[in-house]
Amino acid sequence: MVAVDHQQHPGGGFNPPEPTSKGGPDYGRFIDAVRRLQDHARAVDAPDAVITEAADRLEKLSALLAPFDADEWHSPSGRRMDLPVRGNILSVPMDARKTEDGRIEGWARFARFHLGRNGAVHGGALGLLFDSVLGLTAAVLTGSRRQRTAYLKINYRNIVPVEKELQFSSGIDSVEGRKIFVSGRLTDGDTVLTEADALFVRLKPGQP
């Protein structure tokens, strides 16, 4: 484990990620493989012997990686700007862009790993997506580099399917001092699946 003096970070523990190429050319493939494993873990109905063998291999793989665990400032996860969602395995796979009219648009795809029940995405996974999308919206459209979520409200309009590319759109509602009010929606074609609004607060220098 790498010891880090957090005083070197002016954001007091919340800072923009520093780009890195650590992990090499196969880091993206590594992240994709872990995502597929998560899907298999949610979906598999294998014989006991297969599960036993898989567990043995996973334990060996964890032992292989354990000596190289690092803190968030040194791990490539979240800092690989060349990869989708910066190589952060926690994030829902997505891609976003700023539009000419000053909004954020993009697509997201929930995997089998995000399944709740009856083919629907788990509600908590939708919170994860919207916190990322609306946080990105606040940062990109206002230039805020350090902010925290103050609240996130989600309205579940329709069942959100897994394993399908969906569309999102978001924008700034208002800015009041350090407060940034944002809203957005997730759609499947013309069908509104989920709507959300949030408040993000810009951090003061050194604020955690």
Short mmCIF file of C-alpha atoms in Angstrom, two decimals:
data_model
loop_
_atom_site.label_atom_id
_atom_site.label_comp_id
_atom_site.label_asym_id
_atom_site.label_seq_id
_atom_site.Cartn_x
_atom_site.Cartn_y
_atom_site.Cartn_z
CA MET A 1 0.00 0.00 0.00
CA VAL A 2 1.38 3.41 -1.00
CA ALA A 3 1.35 6.11 1.66
CA VAL A 4 0.27 9.54 0.41
CA ASP A 5 0.47 12.98 1.98
CA HIS A 6 -2.93 14.40 1.08
CA GLN A 7 -1.73 17.91 1.96
CA GLN A 8 -0.09 18.00 -1.48
CA HIS A 9 -3.58 18.00 -3.01
CA PRO A 10 -5.11 21.52 -2.97
CA GLY A 11 -8.66 20.16 -3.07
CA GLY A 12 -8.36 18.70 0.40
CA GLY A 13 -9.08 15.19 -0.80
CA PHE A 14 -11.30 16.01 -3.79
CA ASN A 15 -9.32 16.79 -6.91
CA PRO A 16 -9.58 16.40 -10.66
CA PRO A 17 -7.91 13.14 -11.74
CA GLU A 18 -4.36 13.42 -12.98
CA PRO A 19 -4.08 11.71 -16.39
CA THR A 20 -1.89 8.63 -16.54
CA SER A 21 -0.87 5.86 -18.90
CA LYS A 22 -0.27 3.40 -16.04
CA GLY A 23 -1.64 -0.05 -16.69
CA GLY A 24 -0.30 -0.03 -20.21
CA PRO A 25 -2.06 -0.86 -23.46
CA ASP A 26 -4.05 -3.74 -21.93
CA TYR A 27 -5.63 -1.82 -19.06
CA GLY A 28 -8.81 -1.25 -21.06
CA ARG A 29 -8.96 -4.95 -21.88
CA PHE A 30 -8.43 -5.70 -18.17
CA ILE A 31 -11.38 -3.47 -17.18
CA ASP A 32 -13.61 -5.00 -19.87
CA ALA A 33 -12.72 -8.50 -18.67
CA VAL A 34 -13.66 -7.62 -15.08
CA ARG A 35 -16.98 -6.19 -16.29
CA ARG A 36 -17.72 -9.41 -18.19
CA LEU A 37 -16.86 -11.39 -15.06
CA GLN A 38 -19.36 -9.31 -13.08
CA ASP A 39 -22.01 -10.13 -15.67
CA HIS A 40 -21.20 -13.84 -15.46
CA ALA A 41 -21.33 -13.72 -11.66
CA ARG A 42 -24.87 -12.30 -11.91
CA ALA A 43 -26.02 -14.70 -14.62
CA VAL A 44 -24.20 -18.02 -14.27
CA ASP A 45 -26.01 -21.26 -13.45
CA ALA A 46 -23.07 -23.65 -13.59
CA PRO A 47 -22.39 -27.05 -11.99
CA ASP A 48 -20.90 -26.99 -8.51
CA ALA A 49 -17.52 -28.17 -9.80
CA VAL A 50 -17.33 -25.27 -12.26
CA ILE A 51 -18.11 -22.75 -9.52
CA THR A 52 -15.46 -24.32 -7.30
CA GLU A 53 -12.86 -24.08 -10.06
CA ALA A 54 -13.84 -20.51 -10.83
CA ALA A 55 -13.57 -19.53 -7.15
CA ASP A 56 -10.11 -21.12 -6.96
CA ARG A 57 -8.94 -19.18 -10.01
CA LEU A 58 -10.38 -15.91 -8.73
CA GLU A 59 -8.63 -16.33 -5.40
CA LYS A 60 -5.35 -16.90 -7.24
CA LEU A 61 -5.97 -13.84 -9.40
CA SER A 62 -6.68 -11.71 -6.33
CA ALA A 63 -3.44 -12.96 -4.77
CA LEU A 64 -1.60 -11.95 -7.97
CA LEU A 65 -2.96 -8.40 -7.86
CA ALA A 66 -2.97 -7.81 -4.08
CA PRO A 67 0.70 -6.72 -3.75
CA PHE A 68 0.03 -3.86 -6.17
CA ASP A 69 -2.99 -2.27 -4.50
CA ALA A 70 -2.56 1.52 -4.38
CA ASP A 71 -4.58 4.46 -3.09
CA GLU A 72 -6.80 6.53 -5.37
CA TRP A 73 -4.03 9.00 -6.23
CA HIS A 74 -1.81 6.28 -7.72
CA SER A 75 -4.21 3.72 -9.17
CA PRO A 76 -4.91 4.07 -12.93
CA SER A 77 -8.62 3.54 -12.28
CA GLY A 78 -10.41 6.83 -12.90
CA ARG A 79 -7.30 8.44 -14.40
CA ARG A 80 -7.05 6.75 -17.81
CA MET A 81 -8.46 9.57 -19.93
CA ASP A 82 -8.05 7.45 -23.07
CA LEU A 83 -10.64 4.91 -21.85
CA PRO A 84 -14.43 5.07 -21.44
CA VAL A 85 -15.38 6.60 -18.05
CA ARG A 86 -11.62 6.96 -17.44
CA GLY A 87 -11.25 3.24 -16.75
CA ASN A 88 -13.38 3.47 -13.61
CA ILE A 89 -15.03 0.10 -13.12
CA LEU A 90 -17.64 1.50 -10.74
CA SER A 91 -19.21 3.75 -13.38
CA VAL A 92 -21.99 2.59 -15.69
CA PRO A 93 -20.54 2.31 -19.23
CA MET A 94 -21.44 5.52 -21.06
CA ASP A 95 -20.24 8.18 -23.45
CA ALA A 96 -21.12 11.87 -23.33
CA ARG A 97 -20.54 15.03 -25.36
CA LYS A 98 -21.34 18.73 -25.11
CA THR A 99 -23.90 19.89 -27.66
CA GLU A 100 -23.88 23.14 -29.61
CA ASP A 101 -26.80 24.44 -27.55
CA GLY A 102 -24.90 24.00 -24.30
CA ARG A 103 -26.21 20.69 -22.99
CA ILE A 104 -24.75 17.24 -22.37
CA GLU A 105 -25.97 14.28 -24.42
CA GLY A 106 -24.82 10.69 -24.71
CA TRP A 107 -25.60 7.03 -24.31
CA ALA A 108 -25.42 4.55 -21.45
CA ARG A 109 -25.74 0.78 -21.38
CA PHE A 110 -26.56 -1.17 -18.23
CA ALA A 111 -25.12 -4.68 -18.15
CA ARG A 112 -26.48 -7.90 -16.68
CA PHE A 113 -24.52 -6.98 -13.54
CA HIS A 114 -26.95 -4.05 -13.00
CA LEU A 115 -30.06 -6.26 -13.10
CA GLY A 116 -32.62 -5.78 -10.36
CA ARG A 117 -35.48 -8.13 -11.23
CA ASN A 118 -37.66 -9.02 -14.23
CA GLY A 119 -35.26 -7.56 -16.78
CA ALA A 120 -35.18 -4.15 -15.11
CA VAL A 121 -32.14 -2.15 -14.03
CA HIS A 122 -31.69 -1.93 -10.24
CA GLY A 123 -32.86 1.47 -9.02
CA GLY A 124 -29.58 2.11 -7.24
CA ALA A 125 -27.69 1.67 -10.49
CA LEU A 126 -29.78 4.48 -11.97
CA GLY A 127 -28.69 6.69 -9.08
CA LEU A 128 -25.09 5.82 -9.89
CA LEU A 129 -25.59 6.77 -13.54
CA PHE A 130 -27.32 10.06 -12.82
CA ASP A 131 -24.79 11.11 -10.19
CA SER A 132 -22.10 10.65 -12.85
CA VAL A 133 -24.05 12.28 -15.69
CA LEU A 134 -25.32 15.26 -13.71
CA GLY A 135 -21.98 15.74 -11.97
CA LEU A 136 -20.29 15.77 -15.37
CA THR A 137 -22.88 18.24 -16.58
CA ALA A 138 -22.26 20.60 -13.69
CA ALA A 139 -18.50 20.41 -14.13
CA VAL A 140 -18.35 20.76 -17.91
CA LEU A 141 -21.01 23.41 -18.38
CA THR A 142 -19.90 25.66 -15.49
CA GLY A 143 -16.17 24.94 -15.39
CA SER A 144 -16.42 23.75 -11.77
CA ARG A 145 -13.42 21.55 -10.97
CA ARG A 146 -14.30 20.52 -7.40
CA GLN A 147 -17.85 19.81 -6.28
CA ARG A 148 -19.91 17.44 -4.19
CA THR A 149 -23.44 16.11 -4.58
CA ALA A 150 -25.80 17.83 -2.13
CA TYR A 151 -28.91 15.95 -3.26
CA LEU A 152 -30.07 13.73 -6.09
CA LYS A 153 -33.76 13.14 -6.79
CA ILE A 154 -34.86 10.43 -9.23
CA ASN A 155 -38.30 9.94 -10.75
CA TYR A 156 -38.74 6.41 -12.11
CA ARG A 157 -41.13 6.75 -15.06
CA ASN A 158 -40.78 3.43 -16.86
CA ILE A 159 -38.88 0.16 -16.54
CA VAL A 160 -35.26 0.62 -17.60
CA PRO A 161 -33.97 -2.41 -19.55
CA VAL A 162 -30.55 -3.99 -19.15
CA GLU A 163 -28.26 -4.76 -22.08
CA LYS A 164 -29.66 -2.01 -24.34
CA GLU A 165 -28.10 1.28 -25.44
CA LEU A 166 -30.13 4.14 -23.98
CA GLN A 167 -29.89 7.90 -24.42
CA PHE A 168 -29.51 10.68 -21.86
CA SER A 169 -29.67 14.46 -21.99
CA SER A 170 -28.92 16.95 -19.22
CA GLY A 171 -28.38 20.63 -18.60
CA ILE A 172 -27.95 23.42 -16.05
CA ASP A 173 -31.16 24.75 -14.52
CA SER A 174 -29.60 27.56 -12.50
CA VAL A 175 -26.48 28.64 -10.63
CA GLU A 176 -26.70 30.41 -7.27
CA GLY A 177 -23.29 31.24 -5.88
CA ARG A 178 -21.63 27.90 -5.14
CA LYS A 179 -24.83 25.97 -5.86
CA ILE A 180 -25.31 24.34 -9.27
CA PHE A 181 -28.79 22.99 -10.03
CA VAL A 182 -28.87 20.35 -12.77
CA SER A 183 -31.48 18.07 -14.33
CA GLY A 184 -31.61 15.34 -16.95
CA ARG A 185 -33.49 12.39 -18.35
CA LEU A 186 -32.83 8.90 -19.65
CA THR A 187 -34.80 7.74 -22.69
CA ASP A 188 -35.30 4.74 -24.93
CA GLY A 189 -36.18 6.35 -28.25
CA ASP A 190 -39.23 8.52 -27.54
CA THR A 191 -39.97 6.84 -24.20
CA VAL A 192 -38.86 8.69 -21.06
CA LEU A 193 -37.52 6.09 -18.64
CA THR A 194 -36.14 8.15 -15.78
CA GLU A 195 -35.83 11.82 -14.86
CA ALA A 196 -33.55 13.32 -12.23
CA ASP A 197 -32.52 16.62 -10.74
CA ALA A 198 -29.62 17.37 -8.46
CA LEU A 199 -27.77 20.04 -6.57
CA PHE A 200 -23.99 20.18 -6.64
CA VAL A 201 -22.01 22.52 -4.43
CA ARG A 202 -18.63 23.92 -5.45
CA LEU A 203 -16.02 23.20 -2.81
CA LYS A 204 -13.89 25.86 -1.17
CA PRO A 205 -10.11 25.43 -1.38
CA GLY A 206 -9.06 22.61 0.93
CA GLN A 207 -12.63 21.49 1.61
CA PRO A 208 -13.01 17.67 1.60
#
